[in-house]
């Protein structure tokens, strides 16, 4: 039998978020130990793919340790990191393992470890020694460091944004790890860091320059002797010295080829970097444009307040514009405001409430809005992802109220108001609350790109909005202190690349 240890910690850390990420945040989002990981079987997750791959190979035995994620947010508390990673490491230490497969992110920042993912890999390598294969899967929004690249044999970033290839990458990781144990694969990996940290809207897989860059990577992967070629697009809102894009490549025992792939893709990124800067509409302009469309739904992406990047999900700019302009047939998700939810539950379905909503966590996401609203629905917030991302995964908004908020000119805006921050990346979030998205003229989603997987098939038009928040385009609004400069777009320079450490 081939004994493969499995574990992971996944977090995209926005170091400008107001509150730290705690162990309770991981537990709320999904923290699994041992056999509990079986709950992710047949889901489009990395762990789901790992389980599926092992099920197809009778010679593989998975040693399930601990794996979990928390919704993107503030710097991870050291005690949370030590608890989860401690369980991963103790689970590996307690077994005789032939290989390790890790589910990581790449943008994990911990109070005591700016490079959290590298610290996980370093600890695992110290346990298993130099000869046991370690294969790790990552979100493509990682800021990877040299500690990580020196500790891991094969690095597999997602290829798609929205991330719909999670399970595929998990399966690939198991195939590579088992082939290494069998002596059928002798990987050599190289990586380069690129001094660019672009905003995410034009990183959509169907948009340039990302489309051409990913096609170029897939072309390399189709060549003889190439195991993997991947691109990290960085996470701009992590204030760490290693912030920036990266290219990774793994070949069959051919370091020169791996270096050539990294140089080629790296130069292609440098040549195309200006294409990552998006042309976004203002809040008012976007709502006007949506109102003028003859048919809906028109999907407005609240880019600056996307909780998938660590924001508060209580930004008020989009809601204020809908109310003030009298938008008809509009619905918004998800506004996180536990106090308003409490008031709605106290009042009951059908009641009218007057309160202030949103803008209560920090100064980046607008001021609270006074509203008059009718409580349309009250639920426990449970739903299951139905679209191409996170398919089959159960989640919850926490207690949730649907409010019909009064706007100008007799209009109403339906607001999905929740206790938890959850990115509105799936139409199931609306449907689970009794709102059919295809019946709406305007849909506002607090998301940046991930919503495209589920909403583009129903949208008459998609508009990404330059809204305020801690994901706003203007990075000069944030007090960065640790970046390695120059770094585009903080500095108006052409990016450069440097080789990273390797095994």
CSV table of C-alpha atoms in Angstrom, one decimal:
chain,number,residue,atom,x,y,z
A,1,UNK,CA,0.0,0.0,0.0
A,2,UNK,CA,1.0,3.6,-0.7
A,3,UNK,CA,0.3,5.6,2.5
A,4,UNK,CA,-0.4,9.3,1.7
A,5,UNK,CA,-1.0,11.7,4.6
A,6,UNK,CA,-3.5,14.5,3.9
A,7,UNK,CA,-4.0,17.8,5.7
A,8,UNK,CA,-4.5,21.4,5.1
A,9,UNK,CA,-5.2,25.0,6.2
A,10,UNK,CA,-6.7,27.4,3.7
A,11,UNK,CA,-7.0,31.1,4.3
A,12,UNK,CA,-6.7,34.2,2.2
A,13,UNK,CA,-5.5,36.8,4.6
A,14,UNK,CA,-6.3,40.5,4.1
A,15,UNK,CA,-4.0,42.2,6.6
A,16,UNK,CA,-6.1,45.3,6.5
A,17,UNK,CA,-9.2,43.6,7.8
A,18,UNK,CA,-10.4,45.0,11.2
A,19,UNK,CA,-10.6,41.7,13.1
A,20,UNK,CA,-8.2,38.8,13.4
A,21,UNK,CA,-9.2,35.3,12.1
A,22,UNK,CA,-9.7,33.0,15.0
A,23,UNK,CA,-10.1,29.2,15.5
A,24,UNK,CA,-13.9,29.8,15.8
A,25,UNK,CA,-13.8,31.3,12.3
A,26,UNK,CA,-12.2,28.0,11.0
A,27,UNK,CA,-14.8,25.9,12.9
A,28,UNK,CA,-17.6,28.0,11.5
A,29,UNK,CA,-16.4,27.6,7.9
A,30,UNK,CA,-15.3,24.0,8.1
A,31,UNK,CA,-12.7,22.3,10.2
A,32,UNK,CA,-12.5,18.5,9.8
A,33,UNK,CA,-10.4,15.9,11.6
A,34,UNK,CA,-9.7,12.4,10.5
A,35,UNK,CA,-12.8,10.6,9.1
A,36,UNK,CA,-14.8,13.8,9.2
A,37,UNK,CA,-13.1,14.7,5.9
A,38,UNK,CA,-15.3,12.1,4.3
A,39,UNK,CA,-18.0,14.8,4.4
A,40,UNK,CA,-16.3,16.4,1.4
A,41,UNK,CA,-16.4,13.4,-0.8
A,42,UNK,CA,-18.1,14.1,-4.2
A,43,UNK,CA,-17.6,17.9,-3.7
A,44,UNK,CA,-15.7,20.2,-6.0
A,45,UNK,CA,-13.0,20.8,-3.4
A,46,UNK,CA,-9.4,19.8,-3.2
A,47,UNK,CA,-10.2,17.3,-0.5
A,48,UNK,CA,-13.0,16.0,-2.6
A,49,UNK,CA,-10.6,15.4,-5.4
A,50,UNK,CA,-8.1,13.7,-3.1
A,51,UNK,CA,-10.7,11.3,-1.9
A,52,UNK,CA,-11.9,10.6,-5.4
A,53,UNK,CA,-8.4,9.9,-6.7
A,54,UNK,CA,-7.6,7.5,-3.8
A,55,UNK,CA,-10.9,5.7,-4.5
A,56,UNK,CA,-9.8,5.0,-8.0
A,57,UNK,CA,-6.5,3.4,-6.9
A,58,UNK,CA,-6.8,0.3,-4.6
A,59,UNK,CA,-3.1,0.6,-3.7
A,60,UNK,CA,-3.5,4.0,-2.0
A,61,UNK,CA,-4.4,4.4,1.6
A,62,UNK,CA,-5.1,7.9,2.8
A,63,UNK,CA,-4.1,9.0,6.3
A,64,UNK,CA,-6.5,11.8,7.0
A,65,UNK,CA,-5.2,14.3,9.5
A,66,UNK,CA,-6.9,17.7,9.8
A,67,UNK,CA,-8.0,20.2,7.1
A,68,UNK,CA,-10.0,23.4,7.3
A,69,UNK,CA,-10.6,26.8,6.0
A,70,UNK,CA,-12.0,30.1,7.1
A,71,UNK,CA,-13.6,32.8,5.1
A,72,UNK,CA,-11.0,35.4,4.0
A,73,UNK,CA,-10.4,37.9,6.7
A,74,UNK,CA,-7.8,39.4,9.0
A,75,UNK,CA,-4.5,38.1,10.1
A,76,UNK,CA,-4.8,34.6,11.5
A,77,UNK,CA,-4.3,34.3,15.3
A,78,UNK,CA,-1.2,32.3,16.2
A,79,UNK,CA,-3.2,30.0,18.6
A,80,UNK,CA,-5.6,29.1,15.7
A,81,UNK,CA,-2.7,28.3,13.4
A,82,UNK,CA,-0.8,26.3,16.0
A,83,UNK,CA,-4.0,24.3,16.8
A,84,UNK,CA,-4.7,23.3,13.2
A,85,UNK,CA,-1.1,22.9,12.0
A,86,UNK,CA,-0.3,21.1,15.3
A,87,UNK,CA,-3.0,18.5,14.5
A,88,UNK,CA,-1.7,18.1,10.9
A,89,UNK,CA,1.9,17.6,12.1
A,90,UNK,CA,1.0,15.2,15.0
A,91,UNK,CA,-1.2,13.2,12.6
A,92,UNK,CA,1.8,12.8,10.2
A,93,UNK,CA,4.2,12.0,13.0
A,94,UNK,CA,2.0,9.2,14.3
A,95,UNK,CA,2.1,7.3,11.0
A,96,UNK,CA,4.5,5.8,8.6
A,97,UNK,CA,3.9,7.8,5.5
A,98,UNK,CA,5.1,7.4,1.9
A,99,UNK,CA,4.0,10.8,0.7
A,100,UNK,CA,2.1,13.9,1.9
A,101,UNK,CA,-0.5,15.9,0.0
A,102,UNK,CA,-1.4,19.4,1.4
A,103,UNK,CA,-4.4,21.6,0.7
A,104,UNK,CA,-3.1,25.2,1.2
A,105,UNK,CA,-3.8,28.7,-0.1
A,106,UNK,CA,-0.6,30.6,-0.6
A,107,UNK,CA,-1.8,33.9,1.0
A,108,UNK,CA,-1.9,32.8,4.6
A,109,UNK,CA,-0.5,35.4,7.1
A,110,UNK,CA,-0.3,34.5,10.8
A,111,UNK,CA,0.5,36.9,13.6
A,112,UNK,CA,3.9,35.2,14.1
A,113,UNK,CA,4.5,34.0,10.5
A,114,UNK,CA,4.1,36.4,7.5
A,115,UNK,CA,4.5,33.3,5.2
A,116,UNK,CA,2.1,31.0,6.9
A,117,UNK,CA,1.9,28.5,4.1
A,118,UNK,CA,5.7,28.2,3.9
A,119,UNK,CA,5.8,27.6,7.7
A,120,UNK,CA,3.3,24.7,7.3
A,121,UNK,CA,5.5,23.2,4.5
A,122,UNK,CA,8.7,23.7,6.5
A,123,UNK,CA,7.3,21.9,9.5
A,124,UNK,CA,6.0,19.0,7.5
A,125,UNK,CA,9.3,18.6,5.7
A,126,UNK,CA,11.1,18.6,9.1
A,127,UNK,CA,8.9,15.6,10.1
A,128,UNK,CA,9.0,13.5,7.0
A,129,UNK,CA,12.6,14.2,6.0
A,130,UNK,CA,14.1,15.0,2.6
A,131,UNK,CA,13.1,11.9,0.7
A,132,UNK,CA,9.3,11.7,1.3
A,133,UNK,CA,7.4,13.5,-1.5
A,134,UNK,CA,5.3,16.5,-0.6
A,135,UNK,CA,2.8,17.7,-3.1
A,136,UNK,CA,0.7,20.8,-2.4
A,137,UNK,CA,-2.3,22.4,-4.0
A,138,UNK,CA,-2.9,26.2,-3.8
A,139,UNK,CA,-5.3,28.9,-4.7
A,140,UNK,CA,-3.9,30.8,-7.6
A,141,UNK,CA,-4.0,34.0,-5.5
A,142,UNK,CA,-1.1,33.0,-3.4
A,143,UNK,CA,1.9,35.1,-2.4
A,144,UNK,CA,4.4,32.3,-2.2
A,145,UNK,CA,7.8,32.6,-0.5
A,146,UNK,CA,11.2,30.9,-0.8
A,147,UNK,CA,10.6,28.8,2.4
A,148,UNK,CA,7.6,27.2,0.7
A,149,UNK,CA,9.3,26.5,-2.7
A,150,UNK,CA,12.3,25.0,-0.9
A,151,UNK,CA,10.2,22.6,1.1
A,152,UNK,CA,7.6,21.3,-1.4
A,153,UNK,CA,8.4,18.9,-4.3
A,154,UNK,CA,5.5,19.8,-6.5
A,155,UNK,CA,3.4,23.0,-6.3
A,156,UNK,CA,0.0,22.9,-8.1
A,157,UNK,CA,-1.9,26.2,-8.2
A,158,UNK,CA,-5.5,26.3,-9.5
A,159,UNK,CA,-5.7,27.0,-13.3
A,160,UNK,CA,-9.1,28.7,-13.2
A,161,UNK,CA,-10.7,31.9,-11.8
A,162,UNK,CA,-13.5,31.4,-10.7
A,163,UNK,CA,-11.9,28.4,-9.1
A,164,UNK,CA,-13.7,25.5,-10.6
A,165,UNK,CA,-10.8,23.0,-10.9
A,166,UNK,CA,-10.3,22.4,-7.2
A,167,UNK,CA,-11.2,18.7,-7.2
A,168,UNK,CA,-9.2,18.3,-10.4
A,169,UNK,CA,-6.1,19.7,-8.8
A,170,UNK,CA,-6.6,17.5,-5.7
A,171,UNK,CA,-6.8,14.4,-8.0
A,172,UNK,CA,-3.7,15.5,-9.8
A,173,UNK,CA,-1.8,15.9,-6.5
A,174,UNK,CA,-2.6,12.3,-5.5
A,175,UNK,CA,-1.6,10.9,-8.9
A,176,UNK,CA,1.8,12.7,-8.9
A,177,UNK,CA,2.5,11.7,-5.2
A,178,UNK,CA,1.7,8.1,-5.8
A,179,UNK,CA,3.7,8.0,-9.1
A,180,UNK,CA,6.7,9.4,-7.1
A,181,UNK,CA,6.4,6.7,-4.5
A,182,UNK,CA,6.2,4.0,-7.2
A,183,UNK,CA,9.4,5.5,-8.9
A,184,UNK,CA,7.4,6.3,-12.0
A,185,UNK,CA,7.9,10.1,-11.7
A,186,UNK,CA,11.0,12.1,-10.8
A,187,UNK,CA,9.9,15.7,-10.6
A,188,UNK,CA,12.1,18.7,-10.6
A,189,UNK,CA,10.5,22.1,-9.8
A,190,UNK,CA,11.5,25.6,-10.3
A,191,UNK,CA,9.8,29.0,-9.6
A,192,UNK,CA,10.3,32.7,-10.3
A,193,UNK,CA,8.9,35.6,-8.4
A,194,UNK,CA,7.5,38.6,-10.4
A,195,UNK,CA,7.3,42.1,-8.9
A,196,UNK,CA,3.7,42.7,-9.8
A,197,UNK,CA,0.6,42.4,-7.6
A,198,UNK,CA,-2.3,43.2,-10.0
A,199,UNK,CA,-6.0,43.7,-9.1
A,200,UNK,CA,-8.2,40.7,-9.7
A,201,UNK,CA,-11.1,41.7,-12.2
A,202,UNK,CA,-9.1,41.0,-15.3
A,203,UNK,CA,-7.8,37.8,-13.8
A,204,UNK,CA,-11.1,36.2,-14.9
A,205,UNK,CA,-10.1,33.1,-16.9
A,206,UNK,CA,-12.2,34.2,-19.9
A,207,UNK,CA,-10.6,37.7,-20.1
A,208,UNK,CA,-7.3,39.0,-21.3
A,209,UNK,CA,-4.5,39.0,-20.4
A,210,UNK,CA,-5.3,36.0,-18.2
A,211,UNK,CA,-6.8,33.9,-21.0
A,212,UNK,CA,-3.7,34.0,-23.2
A,213,UNK,CA,-1.3,33.5,-20.2
A,214,UNK,CA,-3.2,30.4,-19.0
A,215,UNK,CA,-3.4,29.0,-22.5
A,216,UNK,CA,0.4,29.5,-22.8
A,217,UNK,CA,0.8,27.5,-19.5
A,218,UNK,CA,-1.5,24.7,-20.8
A,219,UNK,CA,0.6,24.6,-24.0
A,220,UNK,CA,3.7,24.0,-22.0
A,221,UNK,CA,2.0,21.3,-20.0
A,222,UNK,CA,1.2,19.5,-23.2
A,223,UNK,CA,4.9,19.2,-24.1
A,224,UNK,CA,6.9,16.0,-23.4
A,225,UNK,CA,8.5,15.9,-20.0
A,226,UNK,CA,6.4,18.6,-18.5
A,227,UNK,CA,4.4,17.7,-15.4
A,228,UNK,CA,2.9,21.1,-14.5
A,229,UNK,CA,3.1,24.8,-15.3
A,230,UNK,CA,1.2,27.2,-13.1
A,231,UNK,CA,0.7,30.9,-12.4
A,232,UNK,CA,0.2,32.6,-9.1
A,233,UNK,CA,-1.5,36.0,-9.6
A,234,UNK,CA,-0.8,37.2,-6.0
A,235,UNK,CA,-3.2,38.6,-3.4
A,236,UNK,CA,-2.6,42.3,-3.4
A,237,UNK,CA,-4.0,43.0,0.1
A,238,UNK,CA,-1.4,41.0,2.0
A,239,UNK,CA,1.2,43.3,3.5
A,240,UNK,CA,4.1,40.9,3.3
A,241,UNK,CA,7.6,41.1,1.9
A,242,UNK,CA,7.0,38.3,-0.6
A,243,UNK,CA,3.8,39.8,-2.1
A,244,UNK,CA,3.8,39.3,-5.8
A,245,UNK,CA,3.1,37.0,-8.7
A,246,UNK,CA,5.0,33.8,-9.4
A,247,UNK,CA,5.4,31.1,-12.0
A,248,UNK,CA,6.0,27.5,-11.0
A,249,UNK,CA,7.0,24.6,-13.2
A,250,UNK,CA,7.7,20.9,-12.7
A,251,UNK,CA,9.3,18.6,-15.2
A,252,UNK,CA,10.4,15.0,-15.4
A,253,UNK,CA,14.0,15.3,-14.1
A,254,UNK,CA,14.8,18.3,-16.4
A,255,UNK,CA,15.8,21.4,-14.4
A,256,UNK,CA,16.8,23.3,-17.5
A,257,UNK,CA,13.3,22.8,-19.0
A,258,UNK,CA,11.6,23.9,-15.8
A,259,UNK,CA,13.7,27.1,-15.8
A,260,UNK,CA,12.9,27.7,-19.4
A,261,UNK,CA,9.2,27.4,-18.8
A,262,UNK,CA,9.4,29.8,-15.8
A,263,UNK,CA,11.4,32.3,-17.8
A,264,UNK,CA,9.0,32.2,-20.7
A,265,UNK,CA,5.8,32.5,-18.7
A,266,UNK,CA,7.4,35.1,-16.5
A,267,UNK,CA,8.4,37.3,-19.4
A,268,UNK,CA,4.9,36.9,-20.9
A,269,UNK,CA,3.4,38.2,-17.7
A,270,UNK,CA,5.8,41.2,-17.6
A,271,UNK,CA,5.0,42.0,-21.2
A,272,UNK,CA,1.2,41.9,-20.5
A,273,UNK,CA,1.1,43.4,-17.0
A,274,UNK,CA,-0.6,46.7,-18.0
A,275,UNK,CA,-3.5,44.6,-19.3
A,276,UNK,CA,-4.4,43.6,-15.7
A,277,UNK,CA,-5.5,47.1,-14.9
A,278,UNK,CA,-9.3,47.1,-15.2
A,279,UNK,CA,-11.7,49.9,-16.4
A,280,UNK,CA,-14.4,49.7,-13.8
A,281,UNK,CA,-17.6,51.8,-13.6
A,282,UNK,CA,-18.4,54.0,-10.6
A,283,UNK,CA,-21.2,53.0,-8.2
A,284,UNK,CA,-23.7,55.6,-9.6
A,285,UNK,CA,-22.7,54.9,-13.2
A,286,UNK,CA,-23.2,51.2,-12.8
A,287,UNK,CA,-26.6,51.5,-11.2
A,288,UNK,CA,-27.7,53.9,-13.9
A,289,UNK,CA,-26.4,51.5,-16.6
A,290,UNK,CA,-28.3,48.6,-15.1
A,291,UNK,CA,-31.5,50.6,-14.8
A,292,UNK,CA,-31.3,51.6,-18.5
A,293,UNK,CA,-30.9,48.0,-19.7
A,294,UNK,CA,-34.1,46.8,-21.3
A,295,UNK,CA,-33.9,43.3,-19.8
A,296,UNK,CA,-32.4,41.7,-16.7
A,297,UNK,CA,-30.9,40.4,-14.7
A,298,UNK,CA,-28.0,42.8,-14.9
A,299,UNK,CA,-25.4,41.6,-12.4
A,300,UNK,CA,-23.4,44.3,-10.5
A,301,UNK,CA,-20.3,43.0,-8.8
A,302,UNK,CA,-19.5,45.0,-5.6
A,303,UNK,CA,-15.8,44.6,-6.1
A,304,UNK,CA,-14.6,46.7,-3.1
A,305,UNK,CA,-16.8,44.8,-0.6
A,306,UNK,CA,-16.2,41.2,-1.6
A,307,UNK,CA,-15.9,39.1,1.6
A,308,UNK,CA,-14.1,36.5,-0.5
A,309,UNK,CA,-11.1,38.9,-0.1
A,310,UNK,CA,-11.6,39.6,3.5
A,311,UNK,CA,-14.0,42.6,3.5
A,312,UNK,CA,-16.7,43.3,6.1
A,313,UNK,CA,-19.6,42.5,3.6
A,314,UNK,CA,-21.5,45.4,5.2
A,315,UNK,CA,-20.5,48.1,2.6
A,316,UNK,CA,-23.4,50.4,1.9
A,317,UNK,CA,-22.4,52.2,-1.3
A,318,UNK,CA,-24.3,49.9,-3.7
A,319,UNK,CA,-27.4,49.8,-1.5
A,320,UNK,CA,-27.5,53.5,-1.1
A,321,UNK,CA,-27.3,54.0,-4.8
A,322,UNK,CA,-30.2,51.6,-5.5
A,323,UNK,CA,-32.3,53.3,-2.9
A,324,UNK,CA,-31.5,56.8,-3.9
A,325,UNK,CA,-31.9,56.2,-7.7
A,326,UNK,CA,-35.2,54.3,-7.2
A,327,UNK,CA,-33.9,51.1,-8.9
A,328,UNK,CA,-36.8,48.7,-9.7
A,329,UNK,CA,-36.6,44.9,-9.3
A,330,UNK,CA,-33.3,44.9,-7.5
A,331,UNK,CA,-31.9,42.4,-5.0
A,332,UNK,CA,-28.6,42.5,-3.1
A,333,UNK,CA,-26.6,39.8,-1.3
A,334,UNK,CA,-25.1,39.4,1.1
A,335,UNK,CA,-25.3,42.3,3.7
A,336,UNK,CA,-23.8,41.1,6.9
A,337,UNK,CA,-25.4,42.9,9.8
A,338,UNK,CA,-26.2,40.7,12.8
A,339,UNK,CA,-28.0,43.5,14.7
A,340,UNK,CA,-30.4,44.0,11.9
A,341,UNK,CA,-31.0,40.3,11.6
A,342,UNK,CA,-31.8,40.3,15.3
A,343,UNK,CA,-34.3,43.1,14.9
A,344,UNK,CA,-36.0,41.4,12.0
A,345,UNK,CA,-36.4,38.1,13.9
A,346,UNK,CA,-37.8,40.0,16.9
A,347,UNK,CA,-40.3,41.8,14.6
A,348,UNK,CA,-41.3,38.7,12.5
A,349,UNK,CA,-42.3,38.1,8.9
A,350,UNK,CA,-44.5,40.8,7.6
A,351,UNK,CA,-43.5,43.4,10.1
A,352,UNK,CA,-42.1,46.8,9.2
A,353,UNK,CA,-38.8,47.9,10.9
A,354,UNK,CA,-36.9,51.1,10.9
A,355,UNK,CA,-33.2,50.7,11.6
A,356,UNK,CA,-29.7,51.5,10.3
A,357,UNK,CA,-28.0,48.9,8.2
A,358,UNK,CA,-24.3,48.3,7.3
A,359,UNK,CA,-21.2,50.4,7.6
A,360,UNK,CA,-20.6,49.3,11.2
A,361,UNK,CA,-17.2,47.6,11.2
A,362,UNK,CA,-14.7,50.0,9.8
A,363,UNK,CA,-14.3,53.3,7.9
A,364,UNK,CA,-13.6,51.7,4.5
A,365,UNK,CA,-17.1,50.5,3.6
A,366,UNK,CA,-19.4,53.5,4.0
A,367,UNK,CA,-21.6,54.8,6.7
A,368,UNK,CA,-24.7,53.0,8.1
A,369,UNK,CA,-27.9,53.7,6.1
A,370,UNK,CA,-31.2,54.5,7.8
A,371,UNK,CA,-33.9,52.3,6.2
A,372,UNK,CA,-37.5,51.4,6.4
A,373,UNK,CA,-38.1,47.8,5.4
A,374,UNK,CA,-40.6,45.0,5.5
A,375,UNK,CA,-39.4,41.6,6.7
A,376,UNK,CA,-40.2,39.3,3.8
A,377,UNK,CA,-38.5,36.1,5.0
A,378,UNK,CA,-36.6,34.6,7.9
A,379,UNK,CA,-34.4,31.5,7.7
A,380,UNK,CA,-31.5,29.6,9.3
A,381,UNK,CA,-29.4,30.6,6.3
A,382,UNK,CA,-28.5,27.0,5.2
A,383,UNK,CA,-27.8,26.4,1.5
A,384,UNK,CA,-25.8,24.1,-0.8
A,385,UNK,CA,-23.6,25.4,-3.6
A,386,UNK,CA,-25.2,24.4,-6.9
A,387,UNK,CA,-22.9,26.2,-9.4
A,388,UNK,CA,-19.5,25.2,-10.8
A,389,UNK,CA,-17.6,26.4,-7.7
A,390,UNK,CA,-17.7,24.5,-4.4
A,391,UNK,CA,-20.3,22.2,-6.0
A,392,UNK,CA,-22.1,20.1,-3.3
A,393,UNK,CA,-20.6,21.9,-0.3
A,394,UNK,CA,-23.1,22.9,2.4
A,395,UNK,CA,-22.7,26.3,3.9
A,396,UNK,CA,-24.7,28.8,6.0
A,397,UNK,CA,-25.3,32.5,6.1
A,398,UNK,CA,-26.2,32.2,9.8
A,399,UNK,CA,-29.7,33.4,10.7
A,400,UNK,CA,-30.8,35.4,7.7
A,401,UNK,CA,-33.6,38.0,7.0
A,402,UNK,CA,-34.8,39.1,3.6
A,403,UNK,CA,-35.8,42.8,3.8
A,404,UNK,CA,-37.8,44.7,1.3
A,405,UNK,CA,-36.1,48.1,1.8
A,406,UNK,CA,-38.1,51.2,0.6
A,407,UNK,CA,-36.4,53.2,-2.1
A,408,UNK,CA,-37.4,56.4,-3.9
A,409,UNK,CA,-40.2,56.6,-6.4
A,410,UNK,CA,-42.0,53.7,-4.8
A,411,UNK,CA,-39.2,51.2,-5.5
A,412,UNK,CA,-38.1,48.4,-3.2
A,413,UNK,CA,-34.8,46.7,-2.9
A,414,UNK,CA,-34.6,43.1,-1.6
A,415,UNK,CA,-31.7,42.7,0.8
A,416,UNK,CA,-30.4,39.4,2.0
A,417,UNK,CA,-29.1,40.3,5.4
A,418,UNK,CA,-27.1,37.7,7.3
A,419,UNK,CA,-25.2,37.0,10.5
A,420,UNK,CA,-22.2,35.6,8.7
A,421,UNK,CA,-19.9,37.0,5.9
A,422,UNK,CA,-20.4,34.9,2.8
A,423,UNK,CA,-19.4,35.7,-0.7
A,424,UNK,CA,-22.4,35.8,-3.1
A,425,UNK,CA,-20.8,33.5,-5.6
A,426,UNK,CA,-23.7,31.2,-6.2
A,427,UNK,CA,-27.3,31.7,-7.3
A,428,UNK,CA,-28.3,29.3,-4.5
A,429,UNK,CA,-27.7,32.1,-2.0
A,430,UNK,CA,-30.7,34.0,-3.5
A,431,UNK,CA,-32.9,30.9,-4.1
A,432,UNK,CA,-32.4,29.6,-0.6
A,433,UNK,CA,-33.9,32.8,0.7
A,434,UNK,CA,-36.9,32.7,-1.6
A,435,UNK,CA,-35.6,35.0,-4.3
A,436,UNK,CA,-35.5,33.8,-7.8
A,437,UNK,CA,-32.6,35.6,-9.4
A,438,UNK,CA,-33.9,35.3,-13.0
A,439,UNK,CA,-37.0,37.3,-11.9
A,440,UNK,CA,-34.9,40.3,-10.8
A,441,UNK,CA,-33.9,43.2,-13.0
A,442,UNK,CA,-30.8,44.0,-11.1
A,443,UNK,CA,-28.7,41.6,-8.9
A,444,UNK,CA,-26.0,43.1,-6.7
A,445,UNK,CA,-23.5,40.5,-5.5
A,446,UNK,CA,-20.7,41.2,-3.1
A,447,UNK,CA,-18.1,39.3,-5.1
A,448,UNK,CA,-15.3,40.2,-7.5
A,449,UNK,CA,-14.9,37.4,-10.0
A,450,UNK,CA,-16.2,34.1,-8.4
A,451,UNK,CA,-19.8,35.0,-9.1
A,452,UNK,CA,-19.2,34.6,-12.8
A,453,UNK,CA,-19.3,30.8,-12.7
A,454,UNK,CA,-23.0,30.7,-11.5
A,455,UNK,CA,-24.3,34.1,-12.6
A,456,UNK,CA,-23.0,34.6,-16.1
A,457,UNK,CA,-25.3,31.9,-17.6
A,458,UNK,CA,-28.3,33.9,-16.4
A,459,UNK,CA,-27.0,37.5,-16.8
A,460,UNK,CA,-28.0,39.8,-19.6
A,461,UNK,CA,-25.0,42.0,-18.6
A,462,UNK,CA,-22.3,41.9,-16.0
A,463,UNK,CA,-20.8,45.1,-14.6
A,464,UNK,CA,-17.9,45.1,-12.1
A,465,UNK,CA,-18.1,48.2,-9.9
A,466,UNK,CA,-15.3,50.3,-8.5
A,467,UNK,CA,-16.9,50.4,-5.1
A,468,UNK,CA,-15.3,51.4,-1.8
A,469,UNK,CA,-13.9,48.8,0.7
A,470,UNK,CA,-10.7,47.0,1.6
A,471,UNK,CA,-10.5,45.5,-1.9
A,472,UNK,CA,-10.8,48.8,-3.7
A,473,UNK,CA,-8.5,49.4,-6.7
A,474,UNK,CA,-6.7,52.3,-5.0
A,475,UNK,CA,-4.0,50.4,-3.0
A,476,UNK,CA,-2.5,53.8,-2.0
A,477,UNK,CA,-5.5,54.0,0.5
A,478,UNK,CA,-3.8,51.3,2.7
A,479,UNK,CA,-0.8,51.7,5.0
A,480,UNK,CA,1.5,49.1,3.5
A,481,UNK,CA,4.7,48.7,5.5
A,482,UNK,CA,6.4,45.4,4.5
A,483,UNK,CA,6.3,45.2,0.7
A,484,UNK,CA,9.5,44.7,-1.2
A,485,UNK,CA,9.6,47.7,-3.5
A,486,UNK,CA,9.4,48.5,-6.3
A,487,UNK,CA,6.2,46.5,-6.9
A,488,UNK,CA,3.7,47.3,-9.7
A,489,UNK,CA,1.1,48.9,-9.4
A,490,UNK,CA,2.3,50.5,-6.2
A,491,UNK,CA,5.2,51.8,-8.2
A,492,UNK,CA,4.9,52.8,-11.9
A,493,UNK,CA,7.7,50.5,-13.1
A,494,UNK,CA,8.0,47.5,-15.3
A,495,UNK,CA,8.0,44.3,-13.2
A,496,UNK,CA,11.1,42.2,-13.0
A,497,UNK,CA,11.5,38.5,-12.0
A,498,UNK,CA,13.9,36.6,-9.9
A,499,UNK,CA,14.5,32.9,-9.3
A,500,UNK,CA,13.1,31.4,-6.1
A,501,UNK,CA,14.6,28.7,-3.9
A,502,UNK,CA,14.0,25.1,-4.9
A,503,UNK,CA,14.3,21.6,-3.6
